[in-house]
Coordinates of C-alpha atoms in Angstrom, one line a residue:
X1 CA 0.0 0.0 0.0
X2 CA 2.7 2.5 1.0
X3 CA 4.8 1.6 -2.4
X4 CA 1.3 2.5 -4.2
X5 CA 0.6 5.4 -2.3
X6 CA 4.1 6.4 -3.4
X7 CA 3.9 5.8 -7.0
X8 CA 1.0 7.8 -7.3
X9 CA 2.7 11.1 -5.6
X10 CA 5.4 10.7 -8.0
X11 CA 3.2 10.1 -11.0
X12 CA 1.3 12.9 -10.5
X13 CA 3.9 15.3 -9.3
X14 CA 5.8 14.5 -12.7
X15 CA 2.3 15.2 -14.3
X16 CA 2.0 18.4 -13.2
X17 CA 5.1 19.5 -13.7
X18 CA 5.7 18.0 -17.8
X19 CA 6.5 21.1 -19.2
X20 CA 4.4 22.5 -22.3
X21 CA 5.3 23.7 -25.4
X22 CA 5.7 27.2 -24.0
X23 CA 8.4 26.2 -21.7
X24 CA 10.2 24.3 -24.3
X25 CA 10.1 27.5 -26.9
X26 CA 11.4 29.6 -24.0
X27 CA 14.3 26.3 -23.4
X28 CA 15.4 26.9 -26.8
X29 CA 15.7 30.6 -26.6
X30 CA 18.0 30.9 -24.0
X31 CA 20.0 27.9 -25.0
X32 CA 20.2 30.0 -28.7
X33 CA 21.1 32.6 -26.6
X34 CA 23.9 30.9 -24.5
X35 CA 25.2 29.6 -28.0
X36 CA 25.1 33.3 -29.4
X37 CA 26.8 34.6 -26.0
X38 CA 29.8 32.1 -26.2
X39 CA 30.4 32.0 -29.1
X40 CA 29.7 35.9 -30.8
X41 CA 33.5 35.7 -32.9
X42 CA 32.3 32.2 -34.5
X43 CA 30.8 32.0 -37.6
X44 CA 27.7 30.4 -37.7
X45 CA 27.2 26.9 -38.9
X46 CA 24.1 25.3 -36.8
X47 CA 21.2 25.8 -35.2
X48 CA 22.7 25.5 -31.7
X49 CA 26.2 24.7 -33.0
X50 CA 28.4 27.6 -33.5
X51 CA 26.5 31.0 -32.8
X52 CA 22.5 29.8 -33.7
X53 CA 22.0 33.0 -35.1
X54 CA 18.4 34.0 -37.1
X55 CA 17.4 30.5 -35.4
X56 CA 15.6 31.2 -31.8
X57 CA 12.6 32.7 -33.2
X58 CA 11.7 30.9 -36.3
X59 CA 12.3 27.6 -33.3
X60 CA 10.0 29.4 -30.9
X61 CA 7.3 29.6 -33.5
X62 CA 6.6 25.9 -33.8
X63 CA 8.8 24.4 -36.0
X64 CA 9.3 21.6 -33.5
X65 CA 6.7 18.1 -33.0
X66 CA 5.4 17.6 -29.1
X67 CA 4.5 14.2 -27.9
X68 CA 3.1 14.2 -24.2
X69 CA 3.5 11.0 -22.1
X70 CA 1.6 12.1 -19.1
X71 CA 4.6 12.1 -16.9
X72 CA 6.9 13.6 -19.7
X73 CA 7.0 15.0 -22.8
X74 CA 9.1 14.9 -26.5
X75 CA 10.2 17.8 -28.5
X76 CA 11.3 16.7 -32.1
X77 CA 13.1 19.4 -34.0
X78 CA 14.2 19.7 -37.3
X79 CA 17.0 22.2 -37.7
X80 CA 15.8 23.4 -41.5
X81 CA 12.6 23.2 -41.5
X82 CA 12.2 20.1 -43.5
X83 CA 10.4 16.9 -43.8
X84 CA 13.4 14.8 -44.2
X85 CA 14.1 13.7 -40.7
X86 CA 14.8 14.6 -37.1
X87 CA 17.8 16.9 -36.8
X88 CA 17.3 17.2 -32.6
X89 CA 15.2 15.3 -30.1
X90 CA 14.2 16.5 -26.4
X91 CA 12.8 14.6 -23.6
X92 CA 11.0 17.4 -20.9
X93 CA 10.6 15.7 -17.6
X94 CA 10.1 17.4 -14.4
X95 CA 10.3 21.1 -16.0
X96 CA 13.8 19.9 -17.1
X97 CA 14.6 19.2 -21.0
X98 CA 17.2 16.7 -22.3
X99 CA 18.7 16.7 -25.4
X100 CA 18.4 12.7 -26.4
X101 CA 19.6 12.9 -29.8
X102 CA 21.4 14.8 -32.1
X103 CA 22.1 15.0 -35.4
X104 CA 24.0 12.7 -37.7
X105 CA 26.9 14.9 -38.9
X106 CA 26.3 15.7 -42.7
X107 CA 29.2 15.4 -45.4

């Protein structure tokens, strides 16, 4: 009973706070403006890569797939704005994101 009574505290703690599609969009602009901080001599060459430049606002808008799992959520990004496959992939758990994949390197 206690293990239960558990289990369903931190089930619905995680529940209420899987973070939303606003807190991702607002994830990805300070991590675009991280990159742009450390890294203003660089070029730019990515999304989040070298300086993410031009990026953090076209990102905010929505190009970018939720999936909600109750308990946690995934972001799936695509760094160009195409179809033709996932550049990024987040996992938002506990108002926390993780980035769980990146992107193959392209030659």
């Amino acid at each position: 009973m206690k293990f239960f009574l558990l289990a369903l505290i931190v089930i619905g703690t995680l529940g209420l706070f899987n973070p939303d599609q606003a807190d991702f969009a607002n994830y990805l602009a300070e991590r675009a403006q991280t990159a742009v901080s450390d890294n203003a001599r660089q070029a730019p060459t990515s999304y989040l890569g070298s300086s993410g430049t031009g990026r953090s606002q076209a990102q905010t808008a929505g190009e970018y797939k939720r999936s909600s799992y109750l308990v946690f959520s995934t972001y799936t990004l695509d760094e160009h704005g195409t179809s033709r496959g996932v550049d990024y992939r987040y996992m938002g758990v506990g108002g926390q994101f993780f980035q769980i994949k990146k992107p193959k390197p392209r030659v």
